CSV table of C-alpha atoms in Angstrom, one decimal:
chain,number,residue,atom,x,y,z
C,1,MET,CA,92.6,77.8,88.2
C,2,SER,CA,91.2,74.2,87.3
C,3,LEU,CA,93.3,71.4,86.5
C,4,ALA,CA,90.9,70.7,83.5
C,5,PHE,CA,91.7,73.9,82.0
C,6,LEU,CA,95.4,73.9,82.8
C,7,PHE,CA,95.2,70.7,80.8
C,8,LEU,CA,93.3,72.0,77.8
C,9,PHE,CA,95.5,75.2,77.9
C,10,ASN,CA,98.5,73.3,77.5
C,11,LEU,CA,96.9,70.9,74.6
C,12,LYS,CA,95.9,73.8,72.9
C,13,MET,CA,99.6,75.4,73.1
C,14,VAL,CA,100.8,72.1,72.1
C,15,ALA,CA,98.5,72.0,68.9
C,16,LYS,CA,99.1,75.9,67.5
C,17,GLY,CA,103.1,75.0,68.4
C,18,GLU,CA,103.0,78.9,70.1
C,19,LYS,CA,106.1,79.7,72.5
C,20,VAL,CA,104.7,79.8,76.0
C,21,MET,CA,107.2,81.6,78.7
C,22,SER,CA,109.7,78.9,79.6
C,23,ILE,CA,110.3,79.8,83.3
C,24,ASN,CA,106.4,80.9,84.6
C,25,LEU,CA,106.5,80.4,88.4
C,26,SER,CA,103.3,82.3,88.6
C,27,GLN,CA,101.0,79.2,87.9
C,28,PRO,CA,101.2,75.4,89.3
C,29,ALA,CA,101.4,73.5,86.0
C,30,VAL,CA,104.7,73.5,84.5
C,31,GLU,CA,104.6,74.6,80.6
C,32,LEU,CA,104.7,70.8,78.7
C,33,ARG,CA,108.1,69.8,76.8
C,34,GLU,CA,105.6,69.0,73.9
C,35,SER,CA,105.3,72.4,74.0
C,36,ARG,CA,108.4,74.1,75.5
C,37,LEU,CA,111.1,71.8,73.9
C,38,LYS,CA,109.2,70.7,71.1
C,39,THR,CA,110.5,67.3,72.2
C,40,ILE,CA,109.6,64.1,70.3
C,41,THR,CA,109.4,60.5,71.1
C,42,GLY,CA,109.5,59.1,67.2
C,43,TYR,CA,111.7,59.5,64.8
C,44,GLU,CA,114.3,57.2,62.6
C,45,GLY,CA,117.0,59.2,60.7
C,46,ASP,CA,120.6,60.3,61.5
C,47,ALA,CA,121.7,63.1,63.6
C,48,ALA,CA,122.8,65.9,61.0
C,49,GLU,CA,119.0,65.6,60.3
C,50,LEU,CA,117.7,66.2,63.8
C,51,LEU,CA,120.1,69.5,64.1
C,52,SER,CA,119.0,70.8,60.6
C,53,ARG,CA,115.5,71.1,62.1
C,54,ASN,CA,113.7,72.2,64.9
C,55,ASP,CA,110.1,71.2,63.5
C,56,ILE,CA,110.1,67.8,63.0
C,57,PRO,CA,106.6,66.3,63.7
C,58,ASN,CA,106.6,63.4,66.2
C,59,ARG,CA,106.2,60.2,64.5
C,60,GLU,CA,103.4,58.2,66.7
C,61,ARG,CA,103.5,54.3,66.8
C,62,SER,CA,101.1,52.0,65.5
C,63,PHE,CA,102.3,49.9,68.5
C,64,THR,CA,103.6,50.3,71.8
C,65,GLN,CA,105.0,47.9,74.1
C,66,CYS,CA,105.2,50.0,77.4
C,67,GLY,CA,105.7,53.6,78.8
C,68,SER,CA,107.0,55.7,81.8
C,69,CYS,CA,104.6,58.1,83.6
C,70,SER,CA,106.1,61.7,84.5
C,71,ALA,CA,104.3,61.1,88.1
C,72,ASP,CA,107.2,58.8,88.8
C,73,GLN,CA,110.0,61.1,87.8
C,74,VAL,CA,108.5,63.6,90.4
C,75,MET,CA,109.0,60.9,93.0
C,76,ASN,CA,112.6,60.2,92.0
C,77,LEU,CA,113.1,63.4,93.1
C,78,LEU,CA,110.6,64.8,95.6
C,79,THR,CA,110.8,61.9,98.3
C,80,GLN,CA,114.6,62.0,98.3
C,81,ILE,CA,114.1,65.6,100.0
C,82,GLN,CA,115.5,64.9,103.7
C,83,ASP,CA,113.0,66.6,105.7
C,84,ALA,CA,109.9,67.0,103.3
C,85,ALA,CA,106.9,65.0,102.9
C,86,VAL,CA,105.2,64.0,99.8
C,87,VAL,CA,101.4,63.2,99.6
C,88,GLU,CA,100.3,61.7,96.5
C,89,HIS,CA,96.7,62.5,95.5
C,90,GLY,CA,95.8,59.0,93.7
C,91,PRO,CA,94.6,55.5,94.3
C,92,ALA,CA,97.2,52.9,96.3
C,93,GLY,CA,98.6,51.6,92.6
C,94,CYS,CA,100.3,54.9,91.8
C,95,ALA,CA,102.4,54.4,95.1
C,96,GLY,CA,103.9,50.8,92.9
C,97,ASP,CA,107.3,52.6,92.6
C,98,ILE,CA,107.8,53.8,96.8
C,99,PRO,CA,109.7,50.8,97.6
C,100,MET,CA,112.0,51.2,95.3
C,101,ARG,CA,112.5,55.1,96.1
C,102,ASN,CA,112.6,54.3,99.9
C,103,GLY,CA,115.8,51.4,99.2
C,104,VAL,CA,117.4,54.4,96.9
C,105,PHE,CA,117.1,57.2,99.7
C,106,ARG,CA,117.8,54.9,102.4
C,107,THR,CA,121.4,53.9,100.3
C,108,GLY,CA,122.2,57.2,99.5
C,109,ASN,CA,121.9,58.2,103.4
C,110,LYS,CA,124.1,55.7,104.3
C,111,ARG,CA,126.4,55.9,101.8
C,112,MET,CA,127.2,59.7,102.8
C,113,GLY,CA,127.1,59.1,106.1
C,114,TYR,CA,123.8,60.8,107.3
C,115,ASN,CA,120.8,59.4,109.4
C,116,VAL,CA,119.3,56.4,107.5
C,117,HIS,CA,115.4,56.9,107.9
C,118,ASN,CA,112.6,55.7,105.2
C,119,VAL,CA,111.0,58.4,102.8
C,120,LYS,CA,108.0,60.7,104.2
C,121,TYR,CA,105.1,59.6,101.9
C,122,LEU,CA,101.6,59.1,102.0
C,123,ASN,CA,99.1,58.3,99.5
C,124,THR,CA,95.1,59.3,99.7
C,125,ASN,CA,94.2,55.7,98.2
C,126,LEU,CA,91.4,57.3,96.3
C,127,ASP,CA,88.7,54.8,95.1
C,128,GLU,CA,85.7,54.6,92.8
C,129,LYS,CA,83.5,56.2,95.3
C,130,ASP,CA,86.4,59.1,95.2
C,131,THR,CA,86.0,59.2,91.5
C,132,ILE,CA,82.4,59.7,91.8
C,133,TYR,CA,81.8,62.3,94.8
C,134,GLY,CA,85.2,63.8,94.7
C,135,GLY,CA,89.0,63.4,96.8
C,136,GLY,CA,88.9,66.3,98.2
C,137,ALA,CA,88.4,65.8,101.6
C,138,LYS,CA,90.5,62.9,101.7
C,139,LEU,CA,93.0,65.2,100.4
C,140,GLU,CA,92.9,67.3,103.0
C,141,LYS,CA,93.1,64.5,105.8
C,142,ALA,CA,95.9,63.3,104.2
C,143,ILE,CA,97.7,66.4,104.0
C,144,ARG,CA,96.9,67.0,108.1
C,145,GLU,CA,98.3,63.5,108.7
C,146,ALA,CA,101.2,64.4,106.9
C,147,LYS,CA,102.1,67.2,109.2
C,148,ARG,CA,101.2,65.4,112.1
C,149,ARG,CA,103.2,62.4,111.5
C,150,PHE,CA,106.4,63.7,109.8
C,151,ASN,CA,106.4,67.2,111.1
C,152,PRO,CA,108.0,68.3,107.5
C,153,LYS,CA,109.3,71.8,106.5
C,154,ALA,CA,107.6,71.2,103.6
C,155,ILE,CA,104.8,69.0,102.0
C,156,PHE,CA,104.4,68.5,98.3
C,157,VAL,CA,100.9,67.5,96.9
C,158,THR,CA,101.2,65.3,93.5
C,159,THR,CA,98.5,64.6,91.0
C,160,THR,CA,97.6,61.4,89.4
C,161,CYS,CA,95.6,60.6,86.4
C,162,ALA,CA,92.3,59.8,88.6
C,163,SER,CA,92.8,63.1,90.9
C,164,ALA,CA,92.9,65.1,87.7
C,165,ILE,CA,90.1,63.6,86.1
C,166,ILE,CA,87.8,64.2,89.0
C,167,GLY,CA,88.8,67.8,89.0
C,168,ASP,CA,89.6,68.2,92.8
C,169,ASP,CA,90.8,71.7,93.7
C,170,VAL,CA,94.6,70.6,94.6
C,171,PRO,CA,96.3,73.9,94.5
C,172,GLY,CA,93.6,75.7,96.3
C,173,ILE,CA,93.8,73.0,99.0
C,174,CYS,CA,97.2,73.3,99.4
C,175,ASN,CA,96.9,77.0,99.1
C,176,GLU,CA,94.9,76.9,102.3
C,177,LEU,CA,96.7,74.7,104.4
C,178,GLU,CA,99.7,76.6,103.4
C,179,GLU,CA,98.4,79.5,105.4
C,180,GLU,CA,97.2,77.2,108.4
C,181,PHE,CA,100.6,75.6,108.8
C,182,GLY,CA,102.7,78.3,108.2
C,183,ILE,CA,105.2,75.8,105.9
C,184,PRO,CA,105.2,75.3,102.0
C,185,VAL,CA,102.2,73.3,100.7
C,186,ILE,CA,103.0,72.7,97.2
C,187,ALA,CA,100.7,71.3,94.6
C,188,THR,CA,103.1,69.7,91.7
C,189,LEU,CA,100.9,68.7,89.1
C,190,CYS,CA,102.1,65.8,87.2
C,191,GLU,CA,99.1,63.7,86.2
C,192,GLY,CA,100.5,60.9,83.8
C,193,PHE,CA,98.2,61.5,80.7
C,194,ARG,CA,98.8,65.4,80.5
C,195,THR,CA,102.0,64.8,78.6
C,196,ASN,CA,103.5,62.2,76.4
C,197,ILE,CA,106.8,63.0,77.7
C,198,TRP,CA,107.9,61.0,80.9
C,199,ALA,CA,110.6,63.3,81.6
C,200,THR,CA,108.2,66.4,82.1
C,201,GLY,CA,107.9,64.9,85.6
C,202,PHE,CA,111.5,66.1,86.6
C,203,ASP,CA,109.9,69.6,85.5
C,204,SER,CA,107.2,69.4,87.3
C,205,ALA,CA,109.3,68.6,90.6
C,206,ASN,CA,111.8,71.5,89.5
C,207,HIS,CA,109.0,73.7,88.8
C,208,SER,CA,107.7,73.4,92.3
C,209,ILE,CA,110.8,73.7,94.1
C,210,LEU,CA,111.7,76.8,92.0
C,211,ARG,CA,108.2,78.3,93.1
C,212,LYS,CA,107.8,77.6,96.4
C,213,ILE,CA,111.2,76.6,98.4
C,214,VAL,CA,113.9,78.7,96.8
C,215,LYS,CA,114.3,82.0,98.4
C,216,PRO,CA,116.4,85.0,97.1
C,217,ALA,CA,119.9,85.0,98.0
C,218,ARG,CA,120.5,86.5,101.2
C,219,GLN,CA,124.5,86.7,100.3
C,220,LYS,CA,126.4,85.1,97.4
C,221,GLN,CA,129.2,82.6,98.2
C,222,PRO,CA,131.5,82.7,95.9
C,223,ASP,CA,132.9,79.8,96.0
C,224,LEU,CA,129.6,77.6,95.9
C,225,ILE,CA,128.6,75.7,92.7
C,226,ASN,CA,125.0,73.8,92.2
C,227,VAL,CA,125.8,70.4,91.2
C,228,ILE,CA,122.3,69.2,89.4
C,229,SER,CA,122.6,65.0,89.9
C,230,PHE,CA,120.4,62.1,90.4
C,231,GLU,CA,122.1,61.1,93.5
C,232,HIS,CA,124.0,63.2,95.9
C,233,LYS,CA,127.8,61.5,95.6
C,234,PHE,CA,130.9,63.0,95.0
C,235,LEU,CA,131.0,63.9,91.3
C,236,TYR,CA,133.6,66.3,90.1
C,237,GLU,CA,134.8,66.4,93.9
C,238,SER,CA,138.5,66.2,93.1
C,239,VAL,CA,138.6,69.2,90.2
C,240,PHE,CA,136.8,71.2,92.3
C,241,ARG,CA,139.1,70.7,95.5
C,242,GLN,CA,142.0,71.8,93.1
C,243,LEU,CA,140.0,74.8,92.0
C,244,GLY,CA,139.0,76.0,95.7
C,245,LEU,CA,135.2,75.4,94.6
C,246,ARG,CA,132.8,73.8,97.0
C,247,ALA,CA,130.1,71.7,95.0
C,248,ASN,CA,126.6,71.8,96.6
C,249,HIS,CA,124.7,68.7,94.9
C,250,ILE,CA,121.0,68.9,94.5
C,251,VAL,CA,118.1,67.6,95.2
C,252,PRO,CA,118.5,64.3,96.3
C,253,LEU,CA,119.4,64.2,100.0
C,254,SER,CA,119.3,67.7,100.6
C,255,THR,CA,117.3,69.3,103.4
C,256,VAL,CA,114.7,72.1,102.4
C,257,GLU,CA,116.6,74.7,104.2
C,258,GLU,CA,119.5,73.8,101.8
C,259,LEU,CA,117.4,74.3,98.4
C,260,GLU,CA,116.1,77.4,99.9
C,261,ARG,CA,119.5,78.7,99.8
C,262,ILE,CA,120.4,77.4,96.4
C,263,SER,CA,120.3,80.8,95.1
C,264,GLU,CA,123.5,81.7,96.8
C,265,ALA,CA,125.8,79.8,94.3
C,266,VAL,CA,127.6,81.4,91.5
C,267,ALA,CA,126.5,78.9,89.0
C,268,THR,CA,124.8,76.0,88.4
C,269,VAL,CA,126.3,73.0,86.4
C,270,GLN,CA,124.7,69.8,84.9
C,271,TYR,CA,125.3,66.7,83.2
C,272,CYS,CA,122.0,65.5,81.8
C,273,GLU,CA,119.8,67.7,80.3
C,274,THR,CA,116.9,65.4,81.0
C,275,LEU,CA,116.9,66.2,84.4
C,276,GLY,CA,118.6,69.8,85.2
C,277,SER,CA,117.8,72.0,82.3
C,278,TYR,CA,114.3,73.2,83.6
C,279,LEU,CA,115.9,73.5,87.4
C,280,ALA,CA,119.4,75.5,86.0
C,281,ALA,CA,117.5,77.6,83.5
C,282,GLY,CA,114.7,79.0,86.4
C,283,LEU,CA,118.0,79.5,88.6
C,284,GLU,CA,119.6,81.4,86.2
C,285,GLU,CA,116.0,83.3,85.1
C,286,HIS,CA,114.9,84.1,88.2
C,287,PHE,CA,117.4,84.0,90.9
C,288,GLY,CA,120.7,85.2,89.0
C,289,VAL,CA,122.5,82.0,89.9
C,290,LEU,CA,124.4,81.3,86.4
C,291,GLU,CA,124.2,78.1,84.5
C,292,ILE,CA,127.4,76.6,83.2
C,293,LYS,CA,126.9,76.7,79.4
C,294,ALA,CA,129.1,74.0,78.1
C,295,PRO,CA,128.5,70.1,77.2
C,296,ALA,CA,128.5,67.7,79.9
C,297,PRO,CA,131.8,66.7,80.5
C,298,PHE,CA,132.1,63.3,78.6
C,299,GLY,CA,135.3,62.9,76.7
C,300,ILE,CA,138.4,65.1,76.4
C,301,LYS,CA,137.1,67.7,74.4
C,302,ALA,CA,133.9,68.6,76.3
C,303,SER,CA,135.6,68.2,79.9
C,304,ASP,CA,138.1,71.2,78.4
C,305,GLU,CA,135.1,73.3,77.6
C,306,LEU,CA,133.5,72.6,80.6
C,307,LEU,CA,136.1,73.4,83.1
C,308,ARG,CA,137.1,76.3,80.8
C,309,GLU,CA,134.0,77.7,81.4
C,310,ILE,CA,133.8,77.2,84.9
C,311,GLY,CA,136.8,78.8,85.1
C,312,ARG,CA,135.2,82.3,83.3
C,313,ILE,CA,132.6,82.4,85.5
C,314,PHE,CA,135.0,81.8,88.4
C,315,HIS,CA,137.8,83.9,87.5
C,316,LYS,CA,140.1,80.9,88.1
C,317,GLU,CA,141.2,80.8,84.2
C,318,GLU,CA,144.7,80.1,85.1
C,319,GLU,CA,144.1,77.6,87.8
C,320,VAL,CA,141.6,75.3,85.3
C,321,GLU,CA,144.4,75.4,82.2
C,322,LYS,CA,146.9,73.8,85.1
C,323,VAL,CA,144.0,71.2,86.5
C,324,ILE,CA,143.7,70.4,82.3
C,325,ILE,CA,147.4,69.6,81.7
C,326,SER,CA,147.6,67.8,84.9
C,327,GLU,CA,144.6,65.7,84.5
C,328,LYS,CA,145.6,65.0,81.0
C,329,GLU,CA,149.0,63.9,81.7
C,330,LYS,CA,147.8,61.1,84.4
C,331,ILE,CA,145.4,59.5,81.8
C,332,ALA,CA,147.7,59.7,78.7
C,333,GLU,CA,149.8,56.2,79.4
C,334,ASP,CA,146.6,54.4,80.2
C,335,LEU,CA,144.7,56.2,77.3
C,336,GLU,CA,147.0,55.1,75.1
C,337,ARG,CA,146.8,51.5,76.3
C,338,LEU,CA,142.9,51.4,75.9
C,339,ARG,CA,143.0,52.8,72.3
C,340,GLY,CA,145.7,50.2,71.5
C,341,ARG,CA,142.9,47.3,72.8
C,342,LEU,CA,139.6,49.4,71.4
C,343,THR,CA,140.3,51.0,68.2
C,344,GLY,CA,138.1,49.7,65.8
C,345,LYS,CA,135.7,48.0,68.0
C,346,THR,CA,131.9,48.9,67.7
C,347,ALA,CA,129.4,50.1,70.1
C,348,TYR,CA,125.6,50.6,70.5
C,349,ILE,CA,124.0,53.0,72.3
C,350,ALA,CA,120.8,53.4,74.2
C,351,ALA,CA,119.7,56.2,76.7
C,352,GLY,CA,118.5,59.5,77.3
C,353,GLY,CA,118.9,61.9,74.8
C,354,PRO,CA,121.5,64.1,76.1
C,355,LEU,CA,123.3,61.4,77.8
C,356,ALA,CA,123.5,59.0,74.5
C,357,TYR,CA,124.9,61.7,72.7
C,358,SER,CA,127.7,62.6,75.1
C,359,ILE,CA,128.5,58.6,75.6
C,360,ILE,CA,129.5,59.1,72.0
C,361,ALA,CA,131.9,61.0,72.7
C,362,LEU,CA,133.6,58.6,75.0
C,363,VAL,CA,133.2,56.0,72.6
C,364,LYS,CA,135.2,57.9,69.9
C,365,ASP,CA,138.3,59.2,72.3
C,366,LEU,CA,138.7,55.5,72.8
C,367,GLY,CA,138.8,54.9,69.1
C,368,MET,CA,136.0,53.0,68.7
C,369,GLU,CA,132.8,53.2,66.2
C,370,VAL,CA,129.2,54.1,66.9
C,371,VAL,CA,126.8,52.0,64.9
C,372,GLY,CA,124.0,53.1,65.9
C,373,THR,CA,121.9,55.2,69.3
C,374,SER,CA,118.7,54.7,70.2
C,375,VAL,CA,117.5,57.9,72.5
C,376,TRP,CA,114.3,57.7,74.7
C,377,HIS,CA,113.5,61.2,73.4
C,378,HIS,CA,114.9,64.2,71.9
C,379,ASP,CA,114.4,68.0,72.7
C,380,GLN,CA,114.6,69.9,69.8
C,381,ARG,CA,115.1,73.2,71.9
C,382,TYR,CA,116.6,73.5,75.0
C,383,ASP,CA,115.2,75.6,78.2
C,384,ASN,CA,118.0,78.5,78.1
C,385,ASP,CA,118.0,78.4,74.6
C,386,ASP,CA,121.9,78.5,74.0
C,387,GLU,CA,123.6,76.5,71.6
C,388,ARG,CA,126.2,75.9,74.0
C,389,LEU,CA,124.3,73.5,75.6
C,390,ASN,CA,123.6,71.3,72.7
C,391,PHE,CA,124.9,68.3,73.4
C,392,LEU,CA,123.7,66.5,69.8
C,393,ARG,CA,125.5,69.6,67.8
C,394,PHE,CA,128.7,69.5,70.2
C,395,GLY,CA,128.8,65.8,69.5
C,396,VAL,CA,128.1,65.8,65.5
C,397,GLU,CA,130.5,68.7,64.8
C,398,THR,CA,133.2,66.9,67.0
C,399,TYR,CA,133.0,63.2,66.2
C,400,GLY,CA,130.9,64.0,63.0
C,401,ASN,CA,127.4,62.1,61.9
C,402,PHE,CA,125.6,59.1,63.4
C,403,LYS,CA,122.7,57.1,62.7
C,404,VAL,CA,120.1,58.0,65.4
C,405,GLY,CA,116.2,56.6,66.3
C,406,VAL,CA,113.9,58.0,69.0
C,407,CYS,CA,112.3,55.0,70.8
C,408,ASN,CA,110.8,56.3,73.7
C,409,LYS,CA,112.1,53.0,75.8
C,410,GLN,CA,110.5,50.8,73.6
C,411,ALA,CA,112.4,47.6,74.5
C,412,PHE,CA,111.3,45.9,70.9
C,413,GLU,CA,112.9,48.2,69.3
C,414,VAL,CA,116.2,48.3,71.4
C,415,THR,CA,116.3,44.6,70.9
C,416,ASN,CA,115.4,44.5,67.4
C,417,ALA,CA,118.5,47.4,66.8
C,418,ILE,CA,121.0,45.4,68.8
C,419,ASN,CA,120.2,42.1,66.7
C,420,LYS,CA,120.9,44.4,63.9
C,421,TYR,CA,123.6,45.8,64.8
C,422,LYS,CA,125.6,42.9,66.5
C,423,PRO,CA,128.2,45.3,68.1
C,424,ASP,CA,131.1,44.5,70.4
C,425,ILE,CA,129.6,46.4,73.2
C,426,ALA,CA,126.3,47.6,74.1
C,427,ILE,CA,126.2,51.0,76.7
C,428,THR,CA,122.7,51.1,77.6
C,429,ARG,CA,120.5,53.0,80.4
C,430,HIS,CA,117.4,52.0,82.6
C,431,LEU,CA,116.3,48.4,81.8
C,432,ALA,CA,118.1,47.8,78.3
C,433,THR,CA,121.3,46.0,79.3
C,434,VAL,CA,119.3,42.7,79.8
C,435,TRP,CA,118.2,42.8,76.0
C,436,ALA,CA,121.8,42.7,75.0
C,437,ALA,CA,122.5,40.0,77.2
C,438,LYS,CA,119.9,38.0,75.8
C,439,LEU,CA,121.1,38.4,72.5
C,440,GLY,CA,124.9,37.5,73.8
C,441,VAL,CA,126.0,40.9,73.3
C,442,PRO,CA,128.5,42.3,75.8
C,443,SER,CA,126.9,45.5,77.7
C,444,ILE,CA,127.4,47.7,80.5
C,445,PHE,CA,125.5,50.0,82.5
C,446,ALA,CA,125.7,53.8,82.6
C,447,GLY,CA,124.7,54.6,85.7
C,448,ASN,CA,122.5,57.2,87.7
C,449,GLU,CA,125.9,58.9,88.4
C,450,PRO,CA,128.0,59.0,85.9
C,451,THR,CA,132.0,57.9,86.4
C,452,GLU,CA,132.5,58.0,83.2
C,453,MET,CA,133.1,62.2,83.2
C,454,LEU,CA,136.1,64.3,83.2
C,455,TYR,CA,139.4,62.8,82.2
C,456,ASP,CA,140.0,59.8,84.8
C,457,GLY,CA,136.4,58.8,84.1
C,458,LEU,CA,137.4,58.1,80.6
C,459,ILE,CA,139.6,55.7,81.7
C,460,ARG,CA,137.2,53.8,84.2
C,461,PHE,CA,134.8,53.8,81.4
C,462,GLY,CA,137.0,52.4,78.5
C,463,GLN,CA,138.7,49.8,81.3
C,464,SER,CA,135.0,48.5,81.8
C,465,ILE,CA,134.5,48.0,78.2
C,466,ASP,CA,137.6,46.1,77.6
C,467,ASP,CA,136.4,44.2,80.6
C,468,ALA,CA,133.3,43.3,79.3
C,469,ILE,CA,134.4,42.3,75.7
C,470,SER,CA,137.4,40.6,77.1
C,471,ASN,CA,135.7,38.3,79.3
C,472,PRO,CA,132.4,37.1,77.2
C,473,ALA,CA,131.9,34.2,78.5
C,474,TYR,CA,129.1,34.6,81.3
C,475,ILE,CA,127.2,36.9,78.7
C,476,LYS,CA,127.2,34.0,75.8
C,477,ASN,CA,126.5,31.7,78.5
C,478,VAL,CA,123.3,33.9,79.6
C,479,ALA,CA,121.9,34.3,75.8
C,480,LYS,CA,122.4,30.8,75.4
C,481,HIS,CA,119.9,30.0,78.4
C,482,SER,CA,117.2,33.1,77.4
C,483,LYS,CA,114.6,33.1,75.5
C,484,LEU,CA,113.7,36.5,73.9
C,485,PRO,CA,109.8,37.2,73.9
C,486,TYR,CA,109.9,38.2,70.3
C,487,THR,CA,109.7,36.5,67.1
C,488,ASP,CA,112.2,35.9,64.5
C,489,TRP,CA,109.7,37.8,62.2
C,490,TRP,CA,110.0,40.9,64.5
C,491,LEU,CA,113.9,40.6,64.8
C,492,LYS,CA,114.1,40.5,60.6
C,493,GLN,CA,111.7,43.5,60.5
C,494,GLY,CA,112.8,47.5,60.1
C,495,THR,CA,113.7,48.6,63.5
C,496,TYR,CA,111.0,51.3,63.4
C,497,SER,CA,108.9,49.8,61.4
C,498,PHE,CA,106.1,50.5,63.6
C,499,LEU,CA,106.4,54.7,63.1
C,500,ARG,CA,103.9,56.3,61.3
C,501,SER,CA,105.7,58.2,58.5
C,502,GLU,CA,106.2,62.1,58.9
C,503,GLN,CA,103.3,62.9,56.3
C,504,ASN,CA,100.7,60.9,58.4
C,505,VAL,CA,101.4,62.5,61.2
């Protein structure tokens, strides 16, 4: 099946609004978030309205400052697999993110005590001649070179806008070489123009892993739980040890063999729907690995619910209740102290949808107020279609309504919002922290592996906020010597004034 046909097929599904099978592993292309999850990147309003509808059309912008590519998120995962190679079929410019990915990979291996080495990556370096005559021969040569140079256990072949426009038969070439090599050679279709939702790249990578790497369980391991994470760190470890459970962190820093056997786990837990929704749902649907259907463990109530669901699935209900009581007792004194210092303070949050909604729980548990929230995108449904995974609903029902805008990482909108709200603290992901600093607003960065999770995480988070608010001198000095690239005119406009109205979508 050609890439052009798959692209047009997905566009047709989006236009019709039809439901395509969520986890269809028979095709090399993942179904787009636009059709699968009805994801939007433009919205202004409040959380209650987002919850009341599942048919909100995406509001395009008449001006866009920047964007992200789904292929970048594919590299975020696939380059971090220890003994797999990645061949990117595209121009050399598409390799611009690889030095950063290599740094993350080497640092992660050193932190975990693993052998420190470079990512196994090649690029086909397509040029103008290839766009006319085709790049199939170059691709085959690059795949063979990856096999010779790295001797990997699997080879992922990723596409780009250029290779997709040419129409090279990437799946066909991969299938032929897979038969010859005797290892998985996996076409991962992730060209940037195929989707407006950069997070689709996570789905594309996980789709390839589910299709060609994961094997049916030889034997279930009754104490094993998959943890879908951005980086292999010791998340949940202290709680899991108390419950007699072992954490299997995926996908980064895993080996191909370890990924083959993730079907042997009893359950899968995630804390970021953007990253893990597709993989968790696919493991449940095709391999019988239950997804933990509970909110991410940010804040006290969400932590309670997640642990109780884990206890139910692993038949450790009594042990979980003891852990909950013990963990709450440990933080009681510090929590009271932090609430005394932070109650009434205001926060602005900018992050990916699920994590932003989860961070609200932390802020509210500390007695603070959320003055505004900007999320990069919003999914109107979930891969497992279970309301227990609706982090937004949990937040609204537990902590009340709040203002929300969907800004697709637009820095000019984030800066405008921070300037208008003038919060005591800005809590942000990705590159948004710098804009708060330039405005003289104290800020903290919510990293890829949130140390804010569970009960002790709430205390760490609260202490970070207290430190930032109590010591503003540095940020004030940064603002004094910074110049924003935006005019006073823009800072006085409505934050989402470049969004088209819903009637004009």
